[in-house]
Amino acid sequence: NSSKQETMPIPMELRPFLIGQNPPEGIDLPSIRGAAGSLQTETGINLLAATVFGGSAWDAVYAVAIDSAGAVYLAGETASKDFVLNGSVGNSDIQQSDVFLMKLSPDLSQVEYAVALGGGSIESVYGMVVENGIVYLTGETWSRDFPAGVFPGGENDVWVAAVAADGSGLIYAVR
């Protein structure tokens, strides 16, 4: 019957995410900040959830992962000294530009944790994988004091880190 319409649920791992420094045209994110549920923009785009975060300087997300419970993990970089963190896995505050890792509830309404990782200079993140709640990150650092205990490193080194499932600290970091 051609008049019958059926919907097929899209698995969480296949749902698209809109992430960027500026919202797409027609999406007024400040008006839906922290909102969850079914949202429609003035251009007719349906959003399941939306949120805005960041500080007063440059912030960007470069990696997204979803765990089996639907929690959303974001990894990126921030130069905002006022970027909202509730912990640190490598330094106590944002230096020139540090990596951040954020875990959000499936509906994006709750920040489960937001932590910084970096040293006294510039850090970048290039990849992320979540397995059994443990977050594995990889990136680049220009900091001589990057918290990787195995090799002291120099400038412009690659790094790999594993962050505890609750965001409380590093399991390991090497460069």
GROMACS .gro file of C-alpha atoms in nm:
model
  175
    1ASN     CA    1   0.000   0.000   0.000
    2SER     CA    2   0.170   0.317  -0.119
    3SER     CA    3  -0.029   0.542   0.118
    4LYS     CA    4   0.110   0.367   0.428
    5GLN     CA    5   0.418   0.531   0.574
    6GLU     CA    6   0.646   0.351   0.818
    7THR     CA    7   0.938   0.482   1.013
    8MET     CA    8   1.245   0.287   1.097
    9PRO     CA    9   1.440   0.386   1.410
   10ILE     CA   10   1.793   0.502   1.339
   11PRO     CA   11   2.052   0.339   1.567
   12MET     CA   12   2.229   0.591   1.794
   13GLU     CA   13   2.568   0.526   1.632
   14LEU     CA   14   2.429   0.629   1.291
   15ARG     CA   15   2.256   0.951   1.401
   16PRO     CA   16   2.424   1.260   1.264
   17PHE     CA   17   2.563   1.533   1.485
   18LEU     CA   18   2.592   1.898   1.385
   19ILE     CA   19   2.909   2.026   1.544
   20GLY     CA   20   3.104   2.336   1.469
   21GLN     CA   21   3.210   2.680   1.565
   22ASN     CA   22   2.910   2.849   1.405
   23PRO     CA   23   2.558   2.703   1.381
   24PRO     CA   24   2.412   2.623   1.037
   25GLU     CA   25   2.191   2.889   0.882
   26GLY     CA   26   1.846   2.891   1.039
   27ILE     CA   27   1.953   2.743   1.372
   28ASP     CA   28   1.943   2.993   1.655
   29LEU     CA   29   2.128   2.788   1.915
   30PRO     CA   30   2.115   3.040   2.198
   31SER     CA   31   1.735   3.013   2.194
   32ILE     CA   32   1.749   2.635   2.235
   33ARG     CA   33   2.049   2.613   2.469
   34GLY     CA   34   2.027   2.308   2.691
   35ALA     CA   35   1.696   2.205   2.538
   36ALA     CA   36   1.619   1.841   2.481
   37GLY     CA   37   1.345   1.663   2.293
   38SER     CA   38   1.209   1.736   1.950
   39LEU     CA   39   1.310   2.081   1.830
   40GLN     CA   40   1.246   2.235   1.494
   41THR     CA   41   1.436   2.527   1.349
   42GLU     CA   42   1.275   2.796   1.136
   43THR     CA   43   1.411   2.619   0.826
   44GLY     CA   44   1.239   2.294   0.924
   45ILE     CA   45   1.541   2.100   1.051
   46ASN     CA   46   1.435   1.863   1.331
   47LEU     CA   47   1.681   1.836   1.616
   48LEU     CA   48   1.662   1.563   1.879
   49ALA     CA   49   1.873   1.767   2.119
   50ALA     CA   50   2.096   2.072   2.114
   51THR     CA   51   2.337   2.247   2.341
   52VAL     CA   52   2.595   2.525   2.328
   53PHE     CA   53   2.913   2.544   2.531
   54GLY     CA   54   3.245   2.720   2.529
   55GLY     CA   55   3.424   3.016   2.671
   56SER     CA   56   3.518   3.366   2.567
   57ALA     CA   57   3.799   3.264   2.329
   58TRP     CA   58   3.839   3.003   2.055
   59ASP     CA   59   3.684   2.656   2.110
   60ALA     CA   60   3.638   2.371   1.862
   61VAL     CA   61   3.528   2.006   1.864
   62TYR     CA   62   3.732   1.764   1.650
   63ALA     CA   63   3.617   1.420   1.765
   64VAL     CA   64   3.281   1.270   1.863
   65ALA     CA   65   3.204   0.925   2.005
   66ILE     CA   66   2.895   0.757   2.148
   67ASP     CA   67   2.906   0.474   2.400
   68SER     CA   68   2.665   0.180   2.423
   69ALA     CA   69   2.441   0.372   2.667
   70GLY     CA   70   2.414   0.665   2.423
   71ALA     CA   71   2.638   0.907   2.617
   72VAL     CA   72   2.809   1.156   2.385
   73TYR     CA   73   3.182   1.225   2.414
   74LEU     CA   74   3.336   1.537   2.262
   75ALA     CA   75   3.708   1.605   2.231
   76GLY     CA   76   3.845   1.931   2.106
   77GLU     CA   77   4.061   2.230   2.177
   78THR     CA   78   4.005   2.546   2.373
   79ALA     CA   79   4.195   2.868   2.428
   80SER     CA   80   3.925   2.998   2.664
   81LYS     CA   81   4.056   3.057   3.015
   82ASP     CA   82   3.691   3.054   3.129
   83PHE     CA   83   3.598   2.726   2.958
   84VAL     CA   84   3.379   2.545   3.210
   85LEU     CA   85   3.565   2.242   3.348
   86ASN     CA   86   3.486   2.024   3.644
   87GLY     CA   87   3.823   1.859   3.654
   88SER     CA   88   4.160   1.811   3.498
   89VAL     CA   89   4.349   1.507   3.379
   90GLY     CA   90   4.674   1.686   3.309
   91ASN     CA   91   4.676   2.047   3.414
   92SER     CA   92   4.469   2.264   3.643
   93ASP     CA   93   4.383   2.540   3.399
   94ILE     CA   94   4.382   2.627   3.032
   95GLN     CA   95   4.716   2.752   2.905
   96GLN     CA   96   4.768   2.871   2.543
   97SER     CA   97   4.545   2.605   2.386
   98ASP     CA   98   4.462   2.277   2.555
   99VAL     CA   99   4.261   1.967   2.474
  100PHE     CA  100   3.925   1.922   2.644
  101LEU     CA  101   3.723   1.605   2.687
  102MET     CA  102   3.354   1.628   2.766
  103LYS     CA  103   3.099   1.355   2.838
  104LEU     CA  104   2.733   1.448   2.791
  105SER     CA  105   2.412   1.260   2.866
  106PRO     CA  106   2.241   1.106   2.560
  107ASP     CA  107   1.995   1.397   2.539
  108LEU     CA  108   2.283   1.650   2.580
  109SER     CA  109   2.113   1.805   2.886
  110GLN     CA  110   2.378   1.706   3.144
  111VAL     CA  111   2.756   1.743   3.144
  112GLU     CA  112   2.882   1.432   3.321
  113TYR     CA  113   3.237   1.565   3.312
  114ALA     CA  114   3.449   1.820   3.129
  115VAL     CA  115   3.825   1.798   3.180
  116ALA     CA  116   4.136   1.959   3.033
  117LEU     CA  117   4.455   1.787   2.917
  118GLY     CA  118   4.767   1.978   2.831
  119GLY     CA  119   5.081   2.156   2.936
  120GLY     CA  120   5.213   2.508   2.917
  121SER     CA  121   5.199   2.547   2.540
  122ILE     CA  122   4.969   2.425   2.260
  123GLU     CA  123   4.791   2.090   2.237
  124SER     CA  124   4.574   1.944   1.961
  125VAL     CA  125   4.351   1.636   1.954
  126TYR     CA  126   4.314   1.428   1.636
  127GLY     CA  127   4.128   1.113   1.736
  128MET     CA  128   3.914   0.950   2.002
  129VAL     CA  129   3.778   0.602   2.075
  130VAL     CA  130   3.560   0.500   2.371
  131GLU     CA  131   3.570   0.142   2.491
  132ASN     CA  132   3.404   0.026   2.814
  133GLY     CA  133   3.386   0.389   2.925
  134ILE     CA  134   3.762   0.445   2.892
  135VAL     CA  135   3.842   0.726   2.648
  136TYR     CA  136   4.150   0.689   2.427
  137LEU     CA  137   4.278   1.012   2.271
  138THR     CA  138   4.560   1.096   2.036
  139GLY     CA  139   4.703   1.430   1.934
  140GLU     CA  140   4.999   1.664   1.917
  141THR     CA  141   5.171   1.878   2.179
  142TRP     CA  142   5.418   2.165   2.178
  143SER     CA  143   5.445   2.158   2.559
  144ARG     CA  144   5.761   2.031   2.721
  145ASP     CA  145   5.556   1.974   3.038
  146PHE     CA  146   5.276   1.771   2.874
  147PRO     CA  147   5.172   1.509   3.134
  148ALA     CA  148   5.319   1.202   2.965
  149GLY     CA  149   5.543   1.031   3.214
  150VAL     CA  150   5.717   0.782   2.986
  151PHE     CA  151   5.917   1.007   2.753
  152PRO     CA  152   6.004   1.369   2.834
  153GLY     CA  153   5.978   1.473   2.467
  154GLY     CA  154   6.065   1.796   2.300
  155GLU     CA  155   5.850   2.024   2.093
  156ASN     CA  156   5.586   1.915   1.841
  157ASP     CA  157   5.543   1.558   1.966
  158VAL     CA  158   5.254   1.315   1.916
  159TRP     CA  159   5.080   1.170   2.222
  160VAL     CA  160   4.834   0.897   2.318
  161ALA     CA  161   4.634   0.903   2.641
  162ALA     CA  162   4.371   0.694   2.816
  163VAL     CA  163   4.127   0.873   3.048
  164ALA     CA  164   3.941   0.692   3.329
  165ALA     CA  165   3.574   0.615   3.266
  166ASP     CA  166   3.460   0.873   3.523
  167GLY     CA  167   3.696   1.142   3.388
  168SER     CA  168   3.887   1.152   3.716
  169GLY     CA  169   4.235   1.110   3.573
  170LEU     CA  170   4.474   0.960   3.325
  171ILE     CA  171   4.521   0.587   3.311
  172TYR     CA  172   4.829   0.657   3.098
  173ALA     CA  173   4.975   0.911   2.861
  174VAL     CA  174   5.277   0.864   2.637
  175ARG     CA  175   5.445   1.083   2.379
   0.00000   0.00000   0.00000
